[in-house]
XYZ file of C-alpha atoms in Angstrom:
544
model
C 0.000 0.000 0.000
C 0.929 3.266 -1.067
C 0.680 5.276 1.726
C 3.169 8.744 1.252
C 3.951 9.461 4.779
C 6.160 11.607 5.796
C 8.356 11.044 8.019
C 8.266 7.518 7.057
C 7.318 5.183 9.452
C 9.079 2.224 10.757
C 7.080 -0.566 9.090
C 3.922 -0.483 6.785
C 1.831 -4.114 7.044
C -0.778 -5.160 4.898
C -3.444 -6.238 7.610
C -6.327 -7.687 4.557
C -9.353 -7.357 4.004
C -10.818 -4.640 6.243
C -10.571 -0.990 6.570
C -12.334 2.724 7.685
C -14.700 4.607 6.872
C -14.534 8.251 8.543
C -18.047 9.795 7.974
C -21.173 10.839 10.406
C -21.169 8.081 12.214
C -17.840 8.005 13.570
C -16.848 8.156 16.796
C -13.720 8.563 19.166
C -13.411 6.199 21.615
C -10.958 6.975 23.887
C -9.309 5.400 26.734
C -7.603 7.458 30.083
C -4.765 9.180 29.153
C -5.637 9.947 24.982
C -7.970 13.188 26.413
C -5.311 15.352 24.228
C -5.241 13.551 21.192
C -9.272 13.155 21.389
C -9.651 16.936 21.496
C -7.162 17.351 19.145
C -9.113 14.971 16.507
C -12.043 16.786 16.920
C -10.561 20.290 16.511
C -8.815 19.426 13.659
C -10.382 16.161 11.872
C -13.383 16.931 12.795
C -13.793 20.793 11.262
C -11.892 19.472 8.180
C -14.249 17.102 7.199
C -17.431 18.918 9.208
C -18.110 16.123 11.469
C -18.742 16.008 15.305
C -16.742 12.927 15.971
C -18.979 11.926 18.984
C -17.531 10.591 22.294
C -18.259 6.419 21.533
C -18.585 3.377 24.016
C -15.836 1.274 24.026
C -15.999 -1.551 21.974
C -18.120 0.388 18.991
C -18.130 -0.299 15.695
C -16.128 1.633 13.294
C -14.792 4.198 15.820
C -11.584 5.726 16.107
C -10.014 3.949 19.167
C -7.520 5.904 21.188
C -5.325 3.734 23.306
C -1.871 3.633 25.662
C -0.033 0.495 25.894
C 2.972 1.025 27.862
C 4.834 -2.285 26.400
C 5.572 -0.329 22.988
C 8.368 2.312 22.468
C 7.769 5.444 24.908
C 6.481 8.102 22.070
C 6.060 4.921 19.334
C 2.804 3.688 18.409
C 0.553 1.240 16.438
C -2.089 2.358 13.832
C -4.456 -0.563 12.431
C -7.541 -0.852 11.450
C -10.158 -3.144 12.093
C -12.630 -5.804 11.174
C -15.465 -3.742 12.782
C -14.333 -1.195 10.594
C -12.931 0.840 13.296
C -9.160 2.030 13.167
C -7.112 1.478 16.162
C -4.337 3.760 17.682
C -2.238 2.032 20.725
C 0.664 4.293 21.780
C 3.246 3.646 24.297
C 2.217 7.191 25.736
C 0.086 9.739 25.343
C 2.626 10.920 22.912
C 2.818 7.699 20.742
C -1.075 8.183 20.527
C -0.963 11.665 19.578
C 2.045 11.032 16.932
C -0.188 8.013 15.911
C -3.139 10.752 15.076
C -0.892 12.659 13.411
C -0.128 9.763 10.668
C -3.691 8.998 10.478
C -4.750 12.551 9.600
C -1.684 12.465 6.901
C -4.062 8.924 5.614
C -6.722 10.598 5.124
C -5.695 12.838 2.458
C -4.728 16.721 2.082
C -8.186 17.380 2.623
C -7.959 16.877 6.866
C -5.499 19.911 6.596
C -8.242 22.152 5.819
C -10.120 24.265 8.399
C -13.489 23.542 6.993
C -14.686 21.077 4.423
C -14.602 21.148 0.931
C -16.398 19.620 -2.340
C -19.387 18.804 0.088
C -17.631 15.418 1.132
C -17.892 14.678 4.718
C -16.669 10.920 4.095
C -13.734 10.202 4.049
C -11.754 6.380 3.416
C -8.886 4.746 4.827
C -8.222 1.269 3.246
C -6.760 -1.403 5.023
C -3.425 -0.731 7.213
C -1.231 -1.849 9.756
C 1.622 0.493 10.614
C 4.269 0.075 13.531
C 6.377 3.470 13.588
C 8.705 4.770 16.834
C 11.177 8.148 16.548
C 15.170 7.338 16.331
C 15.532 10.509 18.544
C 13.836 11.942 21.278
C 14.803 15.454 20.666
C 13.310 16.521 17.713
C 13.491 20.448 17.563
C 13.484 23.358 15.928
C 14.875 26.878 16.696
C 12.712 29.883 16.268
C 14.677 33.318 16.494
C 11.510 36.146 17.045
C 14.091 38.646 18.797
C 15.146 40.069 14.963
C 11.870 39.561 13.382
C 8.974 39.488 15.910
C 6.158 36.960 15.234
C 2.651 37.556 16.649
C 1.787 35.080 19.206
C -0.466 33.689 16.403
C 2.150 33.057 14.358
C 3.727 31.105 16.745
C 1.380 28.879 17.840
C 0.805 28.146 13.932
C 4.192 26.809 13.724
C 3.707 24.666 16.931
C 0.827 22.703 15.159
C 3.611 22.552 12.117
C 5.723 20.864 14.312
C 3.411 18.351 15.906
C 2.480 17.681 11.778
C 5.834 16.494 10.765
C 6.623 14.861 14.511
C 8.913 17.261 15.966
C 8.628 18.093 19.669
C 11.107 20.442 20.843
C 10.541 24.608 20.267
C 13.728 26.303 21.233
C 12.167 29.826 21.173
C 14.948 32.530 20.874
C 13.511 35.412 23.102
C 16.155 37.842 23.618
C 19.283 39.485 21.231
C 20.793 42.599 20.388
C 18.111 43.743 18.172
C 15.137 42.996 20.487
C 13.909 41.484 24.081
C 10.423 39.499 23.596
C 8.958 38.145 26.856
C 7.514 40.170 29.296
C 9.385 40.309 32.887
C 7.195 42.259 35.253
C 10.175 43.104 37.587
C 12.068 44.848 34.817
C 9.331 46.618 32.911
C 11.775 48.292 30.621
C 13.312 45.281 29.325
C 9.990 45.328 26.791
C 9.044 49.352 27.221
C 12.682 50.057 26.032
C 14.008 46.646 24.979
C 11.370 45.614 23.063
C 11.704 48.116 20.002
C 14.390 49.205 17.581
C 13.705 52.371 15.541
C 14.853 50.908 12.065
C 16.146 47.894 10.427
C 18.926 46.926 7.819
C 17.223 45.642 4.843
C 18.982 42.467 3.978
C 22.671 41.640 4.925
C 24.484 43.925 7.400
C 26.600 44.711 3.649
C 23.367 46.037 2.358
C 23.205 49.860 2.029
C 19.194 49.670 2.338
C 17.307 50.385 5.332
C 13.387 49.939 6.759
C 13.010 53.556 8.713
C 9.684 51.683 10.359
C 10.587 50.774 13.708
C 10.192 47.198 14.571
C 9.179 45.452 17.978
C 6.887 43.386 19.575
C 6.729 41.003 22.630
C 4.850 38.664 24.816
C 2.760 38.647 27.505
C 3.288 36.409 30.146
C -0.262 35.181 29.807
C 0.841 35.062 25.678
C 3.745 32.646 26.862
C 1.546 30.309 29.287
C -0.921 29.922 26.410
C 2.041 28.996 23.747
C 3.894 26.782 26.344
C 0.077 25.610 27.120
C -0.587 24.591 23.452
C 2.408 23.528 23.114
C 2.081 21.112 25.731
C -1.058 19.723 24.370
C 1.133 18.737 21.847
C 3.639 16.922 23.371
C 6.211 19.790 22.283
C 8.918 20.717 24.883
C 9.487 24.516 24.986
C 12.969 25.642 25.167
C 12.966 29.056 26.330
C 16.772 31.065 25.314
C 17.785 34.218 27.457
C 21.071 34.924 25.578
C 23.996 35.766 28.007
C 26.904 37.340 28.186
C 26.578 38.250 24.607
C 23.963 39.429 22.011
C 22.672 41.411 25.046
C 22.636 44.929 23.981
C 18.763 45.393 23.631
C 18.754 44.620 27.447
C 21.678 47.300 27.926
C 19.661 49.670 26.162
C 17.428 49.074 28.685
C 19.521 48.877 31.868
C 22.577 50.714 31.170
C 24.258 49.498 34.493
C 23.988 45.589 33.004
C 26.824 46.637 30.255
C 30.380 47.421 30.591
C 29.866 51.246 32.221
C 33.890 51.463 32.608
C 34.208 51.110 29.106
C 31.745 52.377 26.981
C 29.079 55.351 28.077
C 25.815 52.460 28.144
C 23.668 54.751 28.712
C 23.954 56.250 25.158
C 22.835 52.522 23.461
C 19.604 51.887 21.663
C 18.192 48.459 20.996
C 20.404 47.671 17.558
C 19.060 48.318 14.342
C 21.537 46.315 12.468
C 23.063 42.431 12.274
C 26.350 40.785 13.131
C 28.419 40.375 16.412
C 27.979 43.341 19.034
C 30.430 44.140 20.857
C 28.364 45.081 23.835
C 28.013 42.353 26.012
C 26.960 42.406 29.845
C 29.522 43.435 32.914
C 30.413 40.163 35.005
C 29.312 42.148 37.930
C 27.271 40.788 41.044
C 24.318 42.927 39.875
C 24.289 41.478 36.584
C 24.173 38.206 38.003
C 21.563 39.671 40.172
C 19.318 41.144 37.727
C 19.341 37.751 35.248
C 18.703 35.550 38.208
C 15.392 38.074 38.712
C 14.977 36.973 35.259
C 15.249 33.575 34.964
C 12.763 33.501 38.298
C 10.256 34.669 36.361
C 11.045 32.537 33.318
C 10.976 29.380 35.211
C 7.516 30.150 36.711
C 6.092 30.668 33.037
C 7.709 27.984 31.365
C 7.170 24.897 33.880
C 9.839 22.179 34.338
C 7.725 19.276 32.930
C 7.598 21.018 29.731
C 10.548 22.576 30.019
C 12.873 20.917 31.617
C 15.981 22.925 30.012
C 16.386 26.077 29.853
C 18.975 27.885 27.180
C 21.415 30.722 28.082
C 22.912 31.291 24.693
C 26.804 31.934 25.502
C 27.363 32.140 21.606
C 29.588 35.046 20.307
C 30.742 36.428 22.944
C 33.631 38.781 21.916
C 35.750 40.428 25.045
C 37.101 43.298 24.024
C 34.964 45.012 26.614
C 36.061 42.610 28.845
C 40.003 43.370 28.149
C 39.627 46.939 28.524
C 37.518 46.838 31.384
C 39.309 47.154 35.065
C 36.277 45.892 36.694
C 36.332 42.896 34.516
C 40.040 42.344 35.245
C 39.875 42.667 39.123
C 37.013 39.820 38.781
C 38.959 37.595 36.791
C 41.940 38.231 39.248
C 40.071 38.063 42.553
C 38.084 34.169 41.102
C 42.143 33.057 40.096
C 40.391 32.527 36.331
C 43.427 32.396 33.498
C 41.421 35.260 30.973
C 38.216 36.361 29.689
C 37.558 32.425 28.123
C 37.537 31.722 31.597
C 35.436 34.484 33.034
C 32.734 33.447 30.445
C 32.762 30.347 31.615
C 32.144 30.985 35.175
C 29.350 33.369 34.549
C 27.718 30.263 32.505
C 28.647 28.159 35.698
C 26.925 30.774 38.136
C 23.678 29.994 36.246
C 24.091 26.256 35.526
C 24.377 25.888 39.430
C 21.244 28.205 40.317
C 19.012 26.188 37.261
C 20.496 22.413 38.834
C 19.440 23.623 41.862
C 16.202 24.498 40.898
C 15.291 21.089 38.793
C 16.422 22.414 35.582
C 19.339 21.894 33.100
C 21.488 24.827 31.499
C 21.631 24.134 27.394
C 23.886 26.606 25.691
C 25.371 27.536 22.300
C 28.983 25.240 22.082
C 31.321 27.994 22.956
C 30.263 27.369 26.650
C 32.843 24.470 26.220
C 35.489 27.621 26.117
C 36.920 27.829 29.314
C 35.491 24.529 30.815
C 32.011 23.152 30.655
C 29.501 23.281 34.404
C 28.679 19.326 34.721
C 25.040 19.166 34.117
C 25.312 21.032 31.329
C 24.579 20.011 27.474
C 25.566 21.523 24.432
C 23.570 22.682 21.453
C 26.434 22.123 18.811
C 25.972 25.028 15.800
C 29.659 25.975 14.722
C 29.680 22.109 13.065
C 30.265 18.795 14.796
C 33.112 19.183 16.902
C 31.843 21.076 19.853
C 29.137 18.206 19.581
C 31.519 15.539 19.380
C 33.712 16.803 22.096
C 30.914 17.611 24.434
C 29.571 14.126 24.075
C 32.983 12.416 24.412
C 33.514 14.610 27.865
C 30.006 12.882 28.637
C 28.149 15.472 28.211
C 24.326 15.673 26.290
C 24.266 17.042 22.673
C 21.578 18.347 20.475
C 22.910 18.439 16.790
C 22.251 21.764 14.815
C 25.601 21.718 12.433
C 24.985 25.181 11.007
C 26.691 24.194 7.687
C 24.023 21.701 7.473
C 20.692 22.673 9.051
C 20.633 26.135 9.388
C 17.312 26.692 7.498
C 18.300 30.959 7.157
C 20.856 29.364 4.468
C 19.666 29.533 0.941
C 18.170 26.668 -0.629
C 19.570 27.276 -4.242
C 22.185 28.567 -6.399
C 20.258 30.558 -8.459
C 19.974 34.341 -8.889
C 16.626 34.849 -7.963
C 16.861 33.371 -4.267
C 15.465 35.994 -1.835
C 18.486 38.007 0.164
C 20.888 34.353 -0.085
C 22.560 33.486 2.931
C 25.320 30.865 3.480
C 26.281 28.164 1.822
C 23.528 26.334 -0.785
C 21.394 23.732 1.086
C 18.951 21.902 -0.932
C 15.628 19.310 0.010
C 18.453 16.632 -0.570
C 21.407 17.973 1.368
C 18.970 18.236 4.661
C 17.637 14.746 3.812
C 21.140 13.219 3.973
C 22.289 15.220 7.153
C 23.139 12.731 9.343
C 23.055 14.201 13.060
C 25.632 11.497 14.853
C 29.273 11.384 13.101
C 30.742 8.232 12.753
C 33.741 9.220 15.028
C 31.559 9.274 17.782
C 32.256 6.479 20.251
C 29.508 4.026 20.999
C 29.372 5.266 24.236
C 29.362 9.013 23.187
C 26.825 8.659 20.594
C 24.265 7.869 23.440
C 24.398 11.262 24.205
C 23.266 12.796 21.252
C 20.095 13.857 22.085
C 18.625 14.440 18.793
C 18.943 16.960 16.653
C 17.324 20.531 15.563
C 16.963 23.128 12.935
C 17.934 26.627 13.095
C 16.009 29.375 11.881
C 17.940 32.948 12.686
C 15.031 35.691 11.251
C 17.600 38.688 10.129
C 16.254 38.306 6.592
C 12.780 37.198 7.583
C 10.897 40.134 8.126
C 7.507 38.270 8.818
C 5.651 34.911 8.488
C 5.414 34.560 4.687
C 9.144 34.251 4.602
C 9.728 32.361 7.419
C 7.678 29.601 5.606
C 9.575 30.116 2.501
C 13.331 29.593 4.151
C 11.632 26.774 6.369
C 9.738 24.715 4.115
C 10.396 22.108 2.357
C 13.340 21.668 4.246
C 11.593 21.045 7.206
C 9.514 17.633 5.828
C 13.430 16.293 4.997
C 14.603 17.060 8.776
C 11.745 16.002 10.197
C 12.180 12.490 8.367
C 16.160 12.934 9.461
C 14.787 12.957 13.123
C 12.561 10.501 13.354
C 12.500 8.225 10.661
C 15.777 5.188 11.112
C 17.245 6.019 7.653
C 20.295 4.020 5.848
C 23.600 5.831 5.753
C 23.583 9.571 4.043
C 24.198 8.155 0.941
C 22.540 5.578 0.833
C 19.123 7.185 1.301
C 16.258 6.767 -1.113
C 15.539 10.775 -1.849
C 13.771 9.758 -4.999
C 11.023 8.003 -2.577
C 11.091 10.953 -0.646
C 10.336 12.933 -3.299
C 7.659 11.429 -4.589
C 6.101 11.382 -1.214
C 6.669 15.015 -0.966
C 4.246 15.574 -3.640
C 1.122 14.590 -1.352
C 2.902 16.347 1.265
C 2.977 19.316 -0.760
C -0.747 19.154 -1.223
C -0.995 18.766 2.447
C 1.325 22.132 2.929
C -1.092 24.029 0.930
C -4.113 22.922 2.634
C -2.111 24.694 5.846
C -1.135 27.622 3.683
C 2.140 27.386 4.156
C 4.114 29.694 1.729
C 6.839 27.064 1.137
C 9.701 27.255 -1.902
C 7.829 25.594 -4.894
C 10.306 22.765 -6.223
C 10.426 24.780 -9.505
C 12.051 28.037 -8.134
C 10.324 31.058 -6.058
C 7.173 32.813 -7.150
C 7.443 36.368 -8.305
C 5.937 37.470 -4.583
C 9.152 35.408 -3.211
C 11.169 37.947 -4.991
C 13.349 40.584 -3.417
C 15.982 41.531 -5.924
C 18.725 43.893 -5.129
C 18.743 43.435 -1.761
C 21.975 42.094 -0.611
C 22.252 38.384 1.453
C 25.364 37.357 2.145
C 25.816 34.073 -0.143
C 28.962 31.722 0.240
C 30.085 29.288 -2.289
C 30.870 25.506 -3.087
C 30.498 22.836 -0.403
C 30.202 23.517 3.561
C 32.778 22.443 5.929
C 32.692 19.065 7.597
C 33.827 20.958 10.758
């Protein structure tokens, strides 16, 4: 049977004779602990194909039948269906179930991606099937960067159900840079009255000569972030909140001048930056800087809970220390704490809060130069500069999420051609992200158990609102997804040509969501943006 799922699932059986019928008369009978998915189905199934998709008795005919049965794989599952004509999802949590839902709304055709029916069909069949299907990693993420290009809350929680549709389950949601702070933190109102806002914005690559004179900003509320971690949750998606630190913190200078460097530079003269790059502005390793992110993170930790978030990211990336060189306050710190330089320094202010999170049931994630200067113990590594601060981390025994950005950094452009929208990076096509493979082959045995999983990046200097977002994102993001879950043969021996052709149902299925993806022919004229400069790099990545 010909089924065109995607990510593919472990094994497809062909069960005989019997199958499904989704129409009027079917209902959702569902067992303790498959509430979610239930609700889910009806929301979603159930306005596609404008049916009510009744509560049902257990045991009745042709019903969707919701079950957890802890003796398969934790978030694996088992979708069949049945001589009564029913169809049957057992998962070995309420995550397998919901993953389970997800491949039977994929069965039933573009169609149950729509909001409302169409064509006046509300039946809908599913022929016979028997599929067994468990993820190869359970850290499945992707980064979303809304501190250069704000998102509305609704934008975000669109992308969370685009998640949960391909399997993923991790949202490592970028909050805070140099060119914006985005979550509310009632202690510090001016983090968003000042933070929150930059007056302009370069128009392309920070080579471009062009700029947008309409100031940009947005944030959240912290009821906005319990409803996204909320829905989120419903979805069996972690939420990895990111307060960047010691670096990429000049919008929260801007709006606390006494967090930055004061012996240096005059602080108080900063604005939240308009433009892209490394800043050299980077916060004071002073007590009240410690202080005032520990006020923070208090609040953080309240609106992002530990069971759906158990980690919480502190950035550490690009960090440059000029500012710390120059500064005497910074030298009589590293001098009185015996460190050997600024690498050093770093690293103990990524310590201070690794120690504070473990001691309040949480684990520090950050960027892989935390490794510079020695790495806290509980800490893991989200490895973006290539492999090796991955593979190093993990050999150390340390935990590893995989985001190579030579490889799945979804900003980079996804062809050679002229016409590509503001190109950034090197070329990454539908078939270079389908053969990324996130666990080197140097890895030892026993290192490779602590890869994670692995995650896409999506950094929005270029991506000024949704429409392009989808663009850089999509495809790309069916391919990873598959990468993630899906136990695929070496890189190259993978079947793209399979994946392809599967991708043309799933393409069907993107338009029913509205996603504005790259069409496989080349961007639309609305996709356009010529002469405004990227910052394109030729021939083949690194293997770094």
């Amino acid at each position: 049977m010909d089924m065109e799922l995607i990510p593919a699932p472990v094994s497809v059986g062909d069960q005989g004779r019997c199958g499904f019928l989704l129409d009027a008369s079917t209902r959702i009978d569902a067992a303790p602990g498959t509430e979610g998915t239930e609700r889910w189905l009806r929301a979603t199934l159930g306005a596609a194909f404008g049916l009510p998709l009744a509560p049902g008795a257990e045991g009745a005919p042709r019903a969707i039948r919701l079950r957890v049965d802890p003796s398969s794989a934790s978030e694996g599952y088992r979708l069949t269906t049945g001589p009564d004509g029913s169809v049957v999802i057992a998962g070995g949590s309420p995550a397998g179930v919901f993953w389970g839902a997800q491949t039977l709304r994929q069965l039933l055709g573009p169609e149950a991606f729509r909001r409302a029916p169409v064509g006046g069909r509300a039946t809908h069949a599913l022929g016979f099937t028997d599929i067994e299907d468990r993820p190869r990693f359970g850290w499945r993420g992707l980064m979303l960067d809304v501190s250069r290009h704000f998102l509305p809350k609704d934008d975000v929680l669109r992308y969370l159900d685009l998640l949960a549709a391909h399997k993923l389950n991790v949202f490592h949601f970028h909050l805070t840079d140099d060119q914006g702070w985005r979550v509310e933190i009632k202690r510090y109102p001016r983090l968003t009255e000042v933070g929150a806002w930059r007056s302009r914005t370069k128009y392309g690559h920070r080579a471009s000569e062009l700029w947008d004179e309409t100031p940009h900003g947005g944030y959240y509320t912290q009821d906005d972030i319990r409803e996204i971690v909320a829905y989120a949750a419903e979805r069996h998606i972690r939420v990895v909140p990111e307060i960047d630190v010691p670096g990429h913190s000049q919008a929260a200078i801007s709006a606390y001048p006494a967090l930055g460097n004061t012996d240096v530079v005059d602080t108080s003269a900063l604005a939240v930056w308009d433009n892209w790059g490394v800043n050299p502005n980077v916060l004071a390793p002073s007590d009240h800087t410690l202080s005032f992110f520990e006020g923070v993170f208090e609040e953080l930790l309240e609106l992002f809970p530990a069971d759906t978030s158990p980690f919480i990211h502190v950035g550490g990336d690009e960090c440059p220390k000029d500012q710390w060189k120059q500064s005497p306050a910074a030298q009589a710190r590293i001098k009185e704490l015996g460190l050997a330089g600024e690498d050093e320094l770093q690293s103990w202010f990524i310590r201070h809060f690794d120690t504070w999170l473990t001691a309040r049931g949480r684990r520090l994630i950050g960027w892989d130069e935390i490794l510079e200067g020695g790495l806290a113990e509980g800490a893991a590594v989200s490895s973006w500069r290539g492999y090796a601060g991955g593979i190093a981390a993990a050999e150390a025994g340390h935990d590893v999420v995989m985001c190579p950005e030579q490889q799945v950094y979804l900003d980079h452009r996804q062809h050679g051609g002229p016409d590509e929208p503001m190109p950034i990076g090197y070329v990454r096509t539908l078939e270079d992200v389908y053969r990324f493979e996130p666990v080197p082959p140097a890895l030892s045995e026993e290192a490779a158990r602590h890869v994670l999983g692995t995650q896409a990046n999506v950094w929005t200097e270029v991506m000024q609102n949704r429409s392009r977002v989808d663009y850089q994102v999509f495809p790309r993001l069916a391919a990873f997804a598959e990468v993630a879950w899906s136990a695929l043969p070496a890189p190259a021996d993978r079947d793209f040509a399979d994946f392809e052709r599967r991708m043309v149902t799933h393409y069907a299925r993107l338009d029913a969501l509205g996603v504005d993806y790259r069409p496989p022919g080349g961007p639309l004229p609305r996709h356009l943006r010529p002469g405004v400069l990227g910052r394109p790099i030729e021939g083949m990545p690194p293997n770094v």
